[in-house]
Amino acid sequence: MELRVSALRPFLGFLVLLLTPLSNARFVVEKNSLRVTSPDRIKGTYDSAIGNFGIPQYGGSMAGAVVYPNSNQKGCKEFSDFGISFQSKPGALPTFVLVDRGDCFFALKVWNAQKAGASAVLVADNVEEALITMDSPEEDGSSAKYIENITIPSALIDKSFGETLKRSISSGDMVNVNLDWRESVPHPDDRVEYELWTNSNDECGVKCDMLMEFVKDFKGAAQILEKGGYTQFTPHYITWYCPQAFTLSKQCKSQCINHGRYCAPDPEQDFSSGYNGKDVVLENLRQLCVFKVANETKKPWAWWDYVTDFQIRCPMKEKKYNRECANAVIQSLGLDLKKIDKCMGDPNTDSDNLVLKEEQDAQVGKGSRGDVTILPTLVVNNRQYRGKLAKGAVLKAICSGFEETTEPAVCLSGDVETNECLDNNGGCWQDKGGNITACKDTFRGRVCECPLVDGVRFKGDGYTTCEASGPGRCKINNGGCWHDAQNGHAFSACTDDGEVKCKCPPGFKGDGVNSCTDIDECKEKKACQCPECSCKNTWGSYDCSCSGDLLYIRDHDTCISKTASETRSSWVAVWVILIGLAMAGGGAYLVYKYRLRSYMDSEIRAIMAQYMPLDSQAEVPNHVNDERA
Ligand SMILES: *[C@@H]1O[C@H](CO)[C@@H](O)[C@H](O)[C@H]1NC(C)=O
Ligand SMILES: *[C@@H]1O[C@H](CO)[C@@H](O)[C@H](O)[C@H]1NC(C)=O
Ligand SMILES: *[C@@H]1O[C@H](CO)[C@@H](O)[C@H](O)[C@H]1NC(C)=O
């Protein structure tokens, strides 16, 4: 109850006693499951309630080790003041911090834990009760700043489970848990239905600013999803009604249309100045009609354009929050103004407005959803979304609503990055240089998976090892083989002819992995040993020069004369070689012919033998070759 009222207050102002929400609202707690994986004694699945800030990993799960701090157990102060850090060591499980409820905002506890390096926060309730949703504090300048920056998920657990965890930790157990959001949004098919319960009021403080920012940010993704037929989005607006006894009061007249049937609180909470609740109801109605008309013309996404343009062009601050300004926006978007006016009807009649009546009916939850009482509220596949109202977080929730493998590309793009890889590389493997990593950001949470780099597949567990494997791995880090460069000459011991091996290149000796050392060809008398030669070793090779007018021929490791007669004799040598080659080729051909023939003979005989017994040297008819074909 405390929760519901505090969430509504920015909108209702002091009218909270006068205007009545449609029904006795049920606030729905969205749960995720928490599985203890060790120790065995307390293994099992427990309920936890997703906090309404931070970034729950919709569609994913997250494993961690639970830590209960020795001091600052409520998490209301900075953990660094107590010398406590939750940063996990590379390769270790992320830290889930357990704190107790009480003394300060839930969000502050989570913020303090995040700053100390926690990856998630479990808040243990301090009274025995059914789980509630941890909401963000109502508008309050200082908390608004850090709430924006909370990126870790949080969950409330009940008192007795909290005590079980604490007992286990204090007895020295390593408590590992898995937070799982995979079933938090149903994902039955390849289309996601979602609703945003919103408001055109742009002057209600932090929550309105956040809502407007969200709509602006999310518009692009929403339109891609809608145009692709991946989603069916519907905007909704909450209205209240004026109790019968007050319909003729000044307050109800200024806050309501249709004789007290549809009301909104005064934006400035001041009846005598500025805009009235009635103006907000009318603009909400207009936005609903914009959606209806746009939807009829098969362009439902035009609603996102209208509301963002209206926010920019017609703010209350500039006294432009009115019909004229709205109509200008409608016309510039090419929407049918007449149809929209018709849809809005006459606000002064004493009868129902069909559009707003439908909205009031929809406010009441049917089945699993629960009534909508918090503004803004996002409902995905008929489940209320919990978490920060920000593009990445919301997109993640929507994406988790698709049946697996049917999610559209926008779900797999950078828009839904979890940034978990930025923190300790997500606990995944990375190479020493730090530019090859097994951490992959997806909307289902981070996964540790050995990567494919420049066409080279890495293999391993993704957490502690990944090794380049298969062809091409010489490109990556020289395949783990020795390599070195000096004076502009680079050598690698990696050889890749189908199979990758470390083998010192010519001119070097060694194991090829840790070291290859230069061979001193001169000292070891491997080359350049002719009487006219003078040898000079270089790194990886040698230089040889010949005395006098002689020329060093490297291939033959010898010195020859550069004069013309030598040239002629070399031509003779070329001819001799060519003739030799031709003769060898002819001989080889004859041998080949003979072998082919005898091979075919034996083949044919083998086949014929299957049909008839052959005399040892029987004549083989020529055409058998053709028949075989
Ligand atoms: C929140 O993050 C923004 C940008 O990263 C930063 O400028 C701001 O100081 C942060 N706020 C707090 C309270 O840490
Ligand atoms: C929008 O149009 C679709 C069909 O084109 C329809 O199924 C849906 O109910 C409409 N939504 C609203 C709110 O009218
Ligand atoms: C990794 O970074 C180093 C320099 O920082 C660079 O030389 C190397 O090529 C990079 N490797 C890959 C696979 O990008």
Short mmCIF file of C-alpha atoms in Angstrom, two decimals, residues 220-438:
data_model
loop_
_atom_site.label_atom_id
_atom_site.label_comp_id
_atom_site.label_asym_id
_atom_site.label_seq_id
_atom_site.Cartn_x
_atom_site.Cartn_y
_atom_site.Cartn_z
CA GLY A 220 14.07 4.40 -33.18
CA ALA A 221 14.12 0.85 -31.89
CA ALA A 222 10.34 0.83 -31.38
CA GLN A 223 9.76 1.86 -34.98
CA ILE A 224 12.16 -0.73 -36.38
CA LEU A 225 10.42 -3.45 -34.38
CA GLU A 226 6.95 -2.29 -35.37
CA LYS A 227 7.71 -1.82 -39.06
CA GLY A 228 9.28 -5.26 -39.17
CA GLY A 229 6.12 -6.77 -37.72
CA TYR A 230 8.10 -8.10 -34.75
CA THR A 231 6.03 -6.29 -32.16
CA GLN A 232 2.56 -4.98 -31.57
CA PHE A 233 2.79 -1.90 -29.45
CA THR A 234 -0.12 -0.10 -27.78
CA PRO A 235 0.14 3.12 -25.79
CA HIS A 236 -2.13 3.59 -22.79
CA TYR A 237 -3.08 6.48 -20.57
CA ILE A 238 -4.37 6.33 -17.02
CA THR A 239 -7.33 8.46 -16.02
CA TRP A 240 -9.24 8.71 -12.78
CA TYR A 241 -12.87 9.54 -12.15
CA CYS A 242 -14.38 12.07 -9.86
CA PRO A 243 -16.60 10.62 -7.14
CA GLN A 244 -20.27 11.36 -7.85
CA ALA A 245 -20.68 13.74 -4.94
CA PHE A 246 -17.96 16.05 -6.24
CA THR A 247 -18.71 16.22 -9.96
CA LEU A 248 -19.98 19.75 -9.69
CA SER A 249 -17.14 21.00 -7.49
CA LYS A 250 -14.68 23.52 -8.87
CA GLN A 251 -11.85 21.01 -8.57
CA CYS A 252 -13.54 18.31 -10.58
CA LYS A 253 -14.65 20.77 -13.19
CA SER A 254 -11.10 21.91 -13.77
CA GLN A 255 -9.55 18.43 -13.64
CA CYS A 256 -12.11 16.39 -15.57
CA ILE A 257 -13.93 16.11 -18.88
CA ASN A 258 -17.25 14.43 -19.71
CA HIS A 259 -18.82 15.53 -16.44
CA GLY A 260 -16.30 14.07 -14.04
CA ARG A 261 -15.80 10.79 -15.86
CA TYR A 262 -12.16 11.26 -16.91
CA CYS A 263 -9.75 13.24 -14.78
CA ALA A 264 -6.09 13.93 -14.30
CA PRO A 265 -4.34 15.75 -11.46
CA ASP A 266 -3.40 19.38 -11.94
CA PRO A 267 0.11 19.51 -13.44
CA GLU A 268 1.38 22.24 -11.12
CA GLN A 269 -0.85 21.14 -8.26
CA ASP A 270 -2.21 24.66 -8.26
CA PHE A 271 -5.80 25.15 -9.45
CA SER A 272 -5.57 28.86 -9.96
CA SER A 273 -2.68 29.06 -12.39
CA GLY A 274 -1.16 27.34 -15.38
CA TYR A 275 -2.62 24.23 -16.90
CA ASN A 276 -5.42 22.19 -15.41
CA GLY A 277 -5.82 18.45 -15.15
CA LYS A 278 -8.44 18.78 -17.87
CA ASP A 279 -5.80 19.95 -20.36
CA VAL A 280 -3.75 16.85 -19.63
CA VAL A 281 -6.76 14.55 -20.10
CA LEU A 282 -7.50 16.18 -23.44
CA GLU A 283 -3.94 15.82 -24.70
CA ASN A 284 -3.83 12.21 -23.49
CA LEU A 285 -7.05 11.61 -25.41
CA ARG A 286 -5.57 13.25 -28.49
CA GLN A 287 -2.50 10.99 -28.30
CA LEU A 288 -4.74 7.95 -28.04
CA CYS A 289 -6.65 9.09 -31.09
CA VAL A 290 -3.44 9.74 -32.98
CA PHE A 291 -2.52 6.13 -32.31
CA LYS A 292 -5.98 4.85 -33.32
CA VAL A 293 -6.00 6.76 -36.59
CA ALA A 294 -2.39 5.90 -37.39
CA ASN A 295 -3.07 2.25 -36.60
CA GLU A 296 -6.09 2.23 -38.93
CA THR A 297 -3.87 3.41 -41.76
CA LYS A 298 -1.37 0.65 -40.89
CA LYS A 299 1.23 3.06 -39.59
CA PRO A 300 0.99 2.62 -35.83
CA TRP A 301 4.60 3.78 -35.39
CA ALA A 302 3.55 7.36 -36.25
CA TRP A 303 2.51 7.64 -32.58
CA TRP A 304 6.20 7.73 -31.55
CA ASP A 305 6.81 10.61 -33.96
CA TYR A 306 3.80 12.49 -32.71
CA VAL A 307 4.60 12.25 -29.02
CA THR A 308 8.26 13.15 -29.41
CA ASP A 309 7.49 16.06 -31.73
CA PHE A 310 4.78 17.26 -29.37
CA GLN A 311 7.17 17.16 -26.42
CA ILE A 312 9.68 19.24 -28.31
CA ARG A 313 7.33 21.67 -30.00
CA CYS A 314 4.56 22.09 -27.44
CA PRO A 315 5.99 22.15 -23.90
CA MET A 316 4.00 23.50 -20.97
CA LYS A 317 6.91 25.73 -20.04
CA GLU A 318 6.51 27.72 -23.24
CA LYS A 319 2.73 27.77 -22.85
CA LYS A 320 2.32 25.81 -26.04
CA TYR A 321 0.68 22.75 -24.53
CA ASN A 322 -2.56 23.27 -26.44
CA ARG A 323 -4.78 22.27 -29.31
CA GLU A 324 -3.30 24.66 -31.89
CA CYS A 325 0.22 23.41 -31.35
CA ALA A 326 -0.93 19.78 -31.32
CA ASN A 327 -2.80 20.22 -34.59
CA ALA A 328 0.27 21.74 -36.21
CA VAL A 329 2.25 18.63 -35.25
CA ILE A 330 -0.52 16.35 -36.55
CA GLN A 331 -0.57 18.17 -39.86
CA SER A 332 3.17 18.17 -40.29
CA LEU A 333 3.14 14.40 -39.85
CA GLY A 334 0.46 14.09 -42.54
CA LEU A 335 -2.07 12.52 -40.18
CA ASP A 336 -5.81 12.96 -40.76
CA LEU A 337 -6.83 15.80 -38.45
CA LYS A 338 -10.54 15.39 -39.09
CA LYS A 339 -10.52 11.74 -38.11
CA ILE A 340 -8.59 12.55 -34.95
CA ASP A 341 -11.07 15.29 -33.97
CA LYS A 342 -13.91 12.88 -34.57
CA CYS A 343 -12.25 10.23 -32.44
CA MET A 344 -11.85 12.71 -29.56
CA GLY A 345 -15.55 13.61 -29.49
CA ASP A 346 -17.05 16.37 -27.36
CA PRO A 347 -15.42 16.72 -23.92
CA ASN A 348 -18.43 18.58 -22.52
CA THR A 349 -21.12 15.94 -23.00
CA ASP A 350 -22.51 14.01 -20.10
CA SER A 351 -21.80 10.62 -21.59
CA ASP A 352 -18.98 8.12 -22.01
CA ASN A 353 -16.08 8.67 -24.37
CA LEU A 354 -15.50 5.29 -25.97
CA VAL A 355 -11.75 5.66 -26.22
CA LEU A 356 -11.21 6.70 -22.62
CA LYS A 357 -13.73 4.16 -21.37
CA GLU A 358 -11.66 1.43 -23.00
CA GLU A 359 -8.56 2.78 -21.29
CA GLN A 360 -10.18 2.69 -17.87
CA ASP A 361 -11.24 -0.89 -18.49
CA ALA A 362 -7.73 -1.84 -19.55
CA GLN A 363 -6.27 -0.39 -16.36
CA VAL A 364 -7.76 -3.25 -14.44
CA GLY A 365 -5.50 -6.24 -14.78
CA LYS A 366 -7.02 -9.38 -16.10
CA GLY A 367 -5.41 -12.65 -15.20
CA SER A 368 -1.72 -12.47 -14.51
CA ARG A 369 -0.90 -8.85 -15.22
CA GLY A 370 -2.27 -6.96 -12.24
CA ASP A 371 -3.62 -3.44 -12.29
CA VAL A 372 -1.53 -0.65 -13.64
CA THR A 373 -0.96 1.85 -10.88
CA ILE A 374 2.58 3.08 -11.36
CA LEU A 375 3.25 5.59 -14.08
CA PRO A 376 5.07 4.93 -16.29
CA THR A 377 4.51 1.21 -16.57
CA LEU A 378 5.67 -1.05 -19.31
CA VAL A 379 3.92 -4.34 -19.90
CA VAL A 380 5.65 -6.96 -22.05
CA ASN A 381 3.72 -10.04 -23.14
CA ASN A 382 1.22 -9.23 -20.43
CA ARG A 383 3.85 -9.06 -17.68
CA GLN A 384 4.78 -5.83 -15.92
CA TYR A 385 8.34 -4.81 -16.60
CA ARG A 386 10.57 -4.03 -13.64
CA GLY A 387 13.82 -2.15 -13.91
CA LYS A 388 15.15 1.08 -15.18
CA LEU A 389 13.14 2.75 -17.93
CA ALA A 390 16.01 3.05 -20.36
CA LYS A 391 16.43 1.95 -23.92
CA GLY A 392 18.93 -0.87 -23.44
CA ALA A 393 17.18 -2.35 -20.43
CA VAL A 394 13.71 -2.21 -22.01
CA LEU A 395 14.91 -3.57 -25.32
CA LYS A 396 16.42 -6.47 -23.44
CA ALA A 397 13.09 -7.23 -21.80
CA ILE A 398 11.23 -7.04 -25.11
CA CYS A 399 13.85 -9.18 -26.82
CA SER A 400 13.48 -11.84 -24.15
CA GLY A 401 9.81 -12.04 -25.14
CA PHE A 402 10.56 -13.65 -28.49
CA GLU A 403 10.63 -17.36 -28.81
CA GLU A 404 14.29 -18.28 -28.90
CA THR A 405 15.97 -17.87 -32.31
CA THR A 406 13.12 -15.70 -33.62
CA GLU A 407 14.46 -12.48 -32.17
CA PRO A 408 15.05 -9.70 -34.74
CA ALA A 409 18.48 -8.31 -35.53
CA VAL A 410 18.00 -5.25 -33.36
CA CYS A 411 18.04 -7.61 -30.38
CA LEU A 412 21.46 -8.91 -31.26
CA SER A 413 23.02 -5.53 -32.00
CA GLY A 414 24.97 -3.21 -29.78
CA ASP A 415 21.77 -1.55 -28.61
CA VAL A 416 21.22 -4.16 -25.98
CA GLU A 417 24.77 -4.59 -24.85
CA THR A 418 24.93 -5.40 -21.21
CA ASN A 419 28.36 -3.85 -20.74
CA GLU A 420 29.13 -6.73 -18.44
CA CYS A 421 32.22 -7.33 -20.52
CA LEU A 422 33.61 -3.96 -19.48
CA ASP A 423 33.66 -5.09 -15.88
CA ASN A 424 36.50 -7.52 -15.24
CA ASN A 425 35.99 -8.78 -18.79
CA GLY A 426 32.86 -10.50 -17.51
CA GLY A 427 35.04 -13.09 -15.82
CA CYS A 428 35.89 -14.56 -19.23
CA TRP A 429 39.20 -15.45 -20.82
CA GLN A 430 41.21 -12.79 -22.61
CA ASP A 431 44.63 -12.85 -24.22
CA LYS A 432 47.61 -11.20 -22.60
CA GLY A 433 47.45 -8.21 -24.95
CA GLY A 434 43.84 -7.76 -23.88
CA ASN A 435 42.46 -7.31 -27.37
CA ILE A 436 41.09 -10.80 -27.91
CA THR A 437 38.34 -11.76 -25.52
CA ALA A 438 35.88 -14.58 -24.98
#
